[in-house]
Short mmCIF file of C-alpha atoms in Angstrom, two decimals:
data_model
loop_
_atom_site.label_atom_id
_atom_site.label_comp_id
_atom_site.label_asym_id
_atom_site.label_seq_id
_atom_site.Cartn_x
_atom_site.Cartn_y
_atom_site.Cartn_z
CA UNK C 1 0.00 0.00 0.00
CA UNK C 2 1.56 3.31 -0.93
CA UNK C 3 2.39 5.67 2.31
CA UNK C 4 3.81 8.68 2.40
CA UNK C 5 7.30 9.08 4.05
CA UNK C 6 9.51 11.57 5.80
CA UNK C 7 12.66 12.36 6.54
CA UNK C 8 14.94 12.45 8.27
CA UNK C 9 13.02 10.40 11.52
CA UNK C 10 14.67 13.11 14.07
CA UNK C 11 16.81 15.99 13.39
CA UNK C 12 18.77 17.62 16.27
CA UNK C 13 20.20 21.17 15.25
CA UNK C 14 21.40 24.01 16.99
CA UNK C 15 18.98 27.27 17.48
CA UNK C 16 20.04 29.65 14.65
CA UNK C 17 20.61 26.69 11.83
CA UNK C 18 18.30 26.38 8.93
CA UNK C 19 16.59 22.92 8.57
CA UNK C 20 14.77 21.17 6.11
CA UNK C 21 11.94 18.40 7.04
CA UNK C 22 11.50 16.22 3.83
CA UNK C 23 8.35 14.37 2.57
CA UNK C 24 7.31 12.46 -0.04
CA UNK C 25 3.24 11.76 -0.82
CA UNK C 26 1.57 9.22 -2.08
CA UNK C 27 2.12 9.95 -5.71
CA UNK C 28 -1.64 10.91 -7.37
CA UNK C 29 -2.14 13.27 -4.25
CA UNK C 30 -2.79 16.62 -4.69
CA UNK C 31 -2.75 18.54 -1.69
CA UNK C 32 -0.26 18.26 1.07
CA UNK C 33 0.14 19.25 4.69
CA UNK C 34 2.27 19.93 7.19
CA UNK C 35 1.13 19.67 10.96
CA UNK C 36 2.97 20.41 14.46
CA UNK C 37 3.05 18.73 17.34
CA UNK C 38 4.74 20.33 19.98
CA UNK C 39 5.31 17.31 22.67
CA UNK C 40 2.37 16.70 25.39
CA UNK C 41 0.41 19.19 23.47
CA UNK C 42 -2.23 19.39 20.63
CA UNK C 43 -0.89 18.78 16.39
CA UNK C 44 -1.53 22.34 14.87
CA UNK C 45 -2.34 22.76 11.30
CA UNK C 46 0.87 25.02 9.70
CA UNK C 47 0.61 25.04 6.20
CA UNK C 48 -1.42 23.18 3.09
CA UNK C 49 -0.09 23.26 -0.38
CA UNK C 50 -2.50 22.56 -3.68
CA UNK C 51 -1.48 23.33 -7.20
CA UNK C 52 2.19 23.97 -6.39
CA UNK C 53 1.29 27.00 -4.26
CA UNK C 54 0.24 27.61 -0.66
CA UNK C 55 -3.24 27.53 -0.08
CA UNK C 56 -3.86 28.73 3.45
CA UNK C 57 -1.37 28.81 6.41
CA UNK C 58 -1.81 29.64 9.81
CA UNK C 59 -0.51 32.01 12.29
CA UNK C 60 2.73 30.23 13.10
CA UNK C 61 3.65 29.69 9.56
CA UNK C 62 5.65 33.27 9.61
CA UNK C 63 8.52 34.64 7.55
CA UNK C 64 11.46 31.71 9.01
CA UNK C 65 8.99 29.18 7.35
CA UNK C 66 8.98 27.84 3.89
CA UNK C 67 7.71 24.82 1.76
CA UNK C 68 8.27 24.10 -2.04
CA UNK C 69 7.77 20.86 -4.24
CA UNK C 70 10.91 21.39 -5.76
CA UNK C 71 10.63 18.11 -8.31
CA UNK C 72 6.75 17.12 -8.16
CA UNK C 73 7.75 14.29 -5.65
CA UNK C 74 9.51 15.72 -3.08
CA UNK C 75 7.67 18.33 -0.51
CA UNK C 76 9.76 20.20 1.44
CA UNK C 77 9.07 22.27 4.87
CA UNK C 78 12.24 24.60 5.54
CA UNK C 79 12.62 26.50 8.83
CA UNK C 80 15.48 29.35 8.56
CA UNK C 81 17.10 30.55 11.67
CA UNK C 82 15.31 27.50 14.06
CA UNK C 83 14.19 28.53 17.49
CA UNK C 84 13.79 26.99 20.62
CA UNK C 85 10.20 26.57 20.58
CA UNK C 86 10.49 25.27 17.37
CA UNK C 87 11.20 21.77 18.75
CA UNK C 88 8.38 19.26 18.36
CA UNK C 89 7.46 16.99 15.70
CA UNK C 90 6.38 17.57 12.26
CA UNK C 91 4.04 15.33 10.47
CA UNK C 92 3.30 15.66 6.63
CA UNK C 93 0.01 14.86 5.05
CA UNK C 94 -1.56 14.36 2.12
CA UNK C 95 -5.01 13.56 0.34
CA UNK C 96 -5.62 12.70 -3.64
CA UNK C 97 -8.31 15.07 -4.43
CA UNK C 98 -11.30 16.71 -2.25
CA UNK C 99 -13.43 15.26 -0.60
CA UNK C 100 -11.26 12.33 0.02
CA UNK C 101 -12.16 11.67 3.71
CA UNK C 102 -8.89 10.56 5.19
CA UNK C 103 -5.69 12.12 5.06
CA UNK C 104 -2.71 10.43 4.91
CA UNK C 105 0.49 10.80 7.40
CA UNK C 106 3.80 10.31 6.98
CA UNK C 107 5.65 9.18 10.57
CA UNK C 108 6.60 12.39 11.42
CA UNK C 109 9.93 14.24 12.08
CA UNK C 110 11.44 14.84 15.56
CA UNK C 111 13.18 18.20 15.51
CA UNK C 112 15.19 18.98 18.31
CA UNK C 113 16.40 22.55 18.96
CA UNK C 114 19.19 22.95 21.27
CA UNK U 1 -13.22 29.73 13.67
CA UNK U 2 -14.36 25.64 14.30
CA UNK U 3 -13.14 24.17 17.57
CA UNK U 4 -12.65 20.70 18.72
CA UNK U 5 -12.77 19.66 22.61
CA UNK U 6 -11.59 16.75 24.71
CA UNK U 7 -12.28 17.63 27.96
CA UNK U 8 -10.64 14.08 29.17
CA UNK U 9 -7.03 14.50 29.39
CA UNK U 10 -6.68 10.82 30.33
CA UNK U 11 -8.74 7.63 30.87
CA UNK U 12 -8.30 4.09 32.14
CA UNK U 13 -9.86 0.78 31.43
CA UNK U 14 -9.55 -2.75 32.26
CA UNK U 15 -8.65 -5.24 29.69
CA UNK U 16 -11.59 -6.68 27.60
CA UNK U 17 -13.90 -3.33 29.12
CA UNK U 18 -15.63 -1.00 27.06
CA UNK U 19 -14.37 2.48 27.46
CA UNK U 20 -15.72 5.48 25.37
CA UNK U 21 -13.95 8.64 24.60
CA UNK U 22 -15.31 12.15 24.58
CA UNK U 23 -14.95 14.89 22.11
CA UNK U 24 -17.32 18.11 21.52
CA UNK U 25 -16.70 20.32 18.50
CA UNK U 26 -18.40 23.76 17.40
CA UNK U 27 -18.83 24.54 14.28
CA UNK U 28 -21.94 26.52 12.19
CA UNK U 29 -21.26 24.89 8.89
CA UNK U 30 -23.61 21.71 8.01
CA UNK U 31 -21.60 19.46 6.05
CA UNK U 32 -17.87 18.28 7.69
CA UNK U 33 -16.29 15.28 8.63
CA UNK U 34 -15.27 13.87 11.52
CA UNK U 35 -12.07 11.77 12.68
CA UNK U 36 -10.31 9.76 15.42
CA UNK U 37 -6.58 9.24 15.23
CA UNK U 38 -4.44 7.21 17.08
CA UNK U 39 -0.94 8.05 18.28
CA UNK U 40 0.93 5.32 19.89
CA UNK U 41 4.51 6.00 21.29
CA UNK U 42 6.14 5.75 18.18
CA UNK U 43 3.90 8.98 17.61
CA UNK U 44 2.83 7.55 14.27
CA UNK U 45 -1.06 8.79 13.02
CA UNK U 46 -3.17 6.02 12.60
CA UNK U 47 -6.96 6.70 11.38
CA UNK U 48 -9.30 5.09 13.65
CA UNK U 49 -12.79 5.93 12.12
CA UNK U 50 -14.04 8.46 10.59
CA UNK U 51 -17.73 9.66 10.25
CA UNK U 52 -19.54 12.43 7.60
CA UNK U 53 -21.67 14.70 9.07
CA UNK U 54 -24.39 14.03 6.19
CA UNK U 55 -24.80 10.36 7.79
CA UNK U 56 -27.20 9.41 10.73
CA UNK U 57 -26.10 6.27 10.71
CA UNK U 58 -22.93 6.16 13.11
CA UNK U 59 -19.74 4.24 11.97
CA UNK U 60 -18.44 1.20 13.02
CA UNK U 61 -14.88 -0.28 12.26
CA UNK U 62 -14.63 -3.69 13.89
CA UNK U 63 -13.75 -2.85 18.45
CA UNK U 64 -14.27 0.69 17.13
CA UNK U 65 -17.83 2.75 17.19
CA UNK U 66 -18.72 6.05 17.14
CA UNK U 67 -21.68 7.58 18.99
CA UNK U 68 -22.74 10.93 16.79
CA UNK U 69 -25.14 13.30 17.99
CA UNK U 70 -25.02 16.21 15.42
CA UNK U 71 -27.54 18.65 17.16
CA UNK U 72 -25.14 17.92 20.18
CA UNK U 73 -22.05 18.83 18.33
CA UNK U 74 -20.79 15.67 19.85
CA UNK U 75 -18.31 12.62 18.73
CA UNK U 76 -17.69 10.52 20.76
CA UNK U 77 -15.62 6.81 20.71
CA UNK U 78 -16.43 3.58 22.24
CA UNK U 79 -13.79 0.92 22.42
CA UNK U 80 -15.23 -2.78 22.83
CA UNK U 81 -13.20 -5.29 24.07
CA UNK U 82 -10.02 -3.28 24.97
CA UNK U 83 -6.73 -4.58 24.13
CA UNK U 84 -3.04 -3.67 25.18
CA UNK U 85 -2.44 -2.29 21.78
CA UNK U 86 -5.56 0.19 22.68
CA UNK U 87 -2.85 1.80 24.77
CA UNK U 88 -2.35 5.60 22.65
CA UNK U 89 -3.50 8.76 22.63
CA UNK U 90 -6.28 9.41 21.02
CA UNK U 91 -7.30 12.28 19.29
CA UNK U 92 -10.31 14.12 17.95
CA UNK U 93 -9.81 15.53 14.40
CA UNK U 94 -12.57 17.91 12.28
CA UNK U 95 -12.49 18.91 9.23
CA UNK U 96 -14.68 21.04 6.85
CA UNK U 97 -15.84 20.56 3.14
CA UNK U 98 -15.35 23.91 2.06
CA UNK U 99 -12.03 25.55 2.66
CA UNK U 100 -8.29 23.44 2.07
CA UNK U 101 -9.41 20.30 4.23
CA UNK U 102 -6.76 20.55 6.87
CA UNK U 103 -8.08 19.13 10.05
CA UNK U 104 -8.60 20.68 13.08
CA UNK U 105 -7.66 18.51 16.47
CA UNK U 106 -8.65 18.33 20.26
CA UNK U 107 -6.00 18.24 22.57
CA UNK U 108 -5.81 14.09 23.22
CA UNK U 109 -6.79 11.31 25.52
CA UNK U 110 -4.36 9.18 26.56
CA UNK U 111 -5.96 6.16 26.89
CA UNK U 112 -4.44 3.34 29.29
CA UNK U 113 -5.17 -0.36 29.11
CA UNK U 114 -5.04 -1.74 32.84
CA UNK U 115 -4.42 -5.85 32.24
#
């Protein structure tokens, strides 16, 4: 069954260093996702992507965030000068077309922040 | 703005009990859908169920039922015959039909499986 994977599984940086959290959907999906989930607390919707643009993004998707689909398999989330706070994991998503009902995660990246 | 509520931060059940997990949500649209996720340790998401507003009928997926009470604004999860493997959080997910479908979660039960 095709899944949609991540990389790398955990990712310990120091605060200041740019990172980039890797994903690659299921291959006929069309929009993607990426989701935070700081530990202990709630995942938090960051950041969908349809038509290779972003479609909505919340309030913590500011200016040191950034995703692309730089080859049409690879979807990227990039953080630029990481913070402390910025430590949790990060789950990518996907779905083939509206109103598919479930959407698909990848495992999820741990970022650590030190 | 829709918001999703799990006012049980944890809950505890024997082995082979029936336990049932809360969740309220508030929303004015009509037409959404509904999900529970599971997040063992490895923190992987696993779809439990999921139910469309449009349906009375409430879904079932084997140990797994939902009890959906739309006027309520209400979603909650039974779990037959609880097993170890039961033992995850468990979270509460909504999602609407007319904006970019990204879901909306409650804050998780962690659900513990006494043997």
């Amino acid at each position: 069954e095709p899944e949609v994977t991540q990389t790398p599984s955990h990712q310990v940086t120091q605060m200041g260093q740019e990172v980039i959290l890797r994903c690659v959907p299921i291959s006929n999906h069309l929009y993607f996702y990426w989701y935070r989930q700081i530990l202990g607390q709630k995942v938090e919707f960051l950041v969908s992507f349809y038509n290779n643009e972003i479609s909505e993004k919340s309030e913590i998707f500011d200016d040191q965030f950034s995703v692309e689909r730089p080859d049409g398999s690879n979807f990227t989330l990039k953080i630029r000068s990481t913070k402390l706070e910025d430590s949790a994991m990060y789950f990518c998503a996907s779905i083939p077309r509206p109103p598919s009902y479930e959407q698909y995660f990848g495992p999820g990246t741990r970022l650590t922040v030190t | 703005a829709q918001t999703v509520t799990q006012s049980q931060p944890e809950m505890s059940v024997q082995e082979a009990e029936t336990v049932t997990l809360s969740c309220t949500y508030d929303t004015s649209e009509s037409d959404y859908y509904l999900f529970w996720y599971k997040q063992p340790p490895s923190r992987q998401m696993i779809l439990v169920i999921r139910q469309e507003a449009y349906k009375q009928q409430n879904a079932t997926e084997n140990r797994f039922s939902v009890n959906f009470q739309k006027a309520a604004k209400s979603f909650s999860l039974k779990i037959s015959d609880s097993q170890l493997g039961d033992a995850a959080m468990y979270f509460c997910a909504y999602r609407s039909t007319d904006s970019n479908y990204q879901l909306i979660w409650g804050a998780g039960t962690k659900l513990i499986i006494k043997p």
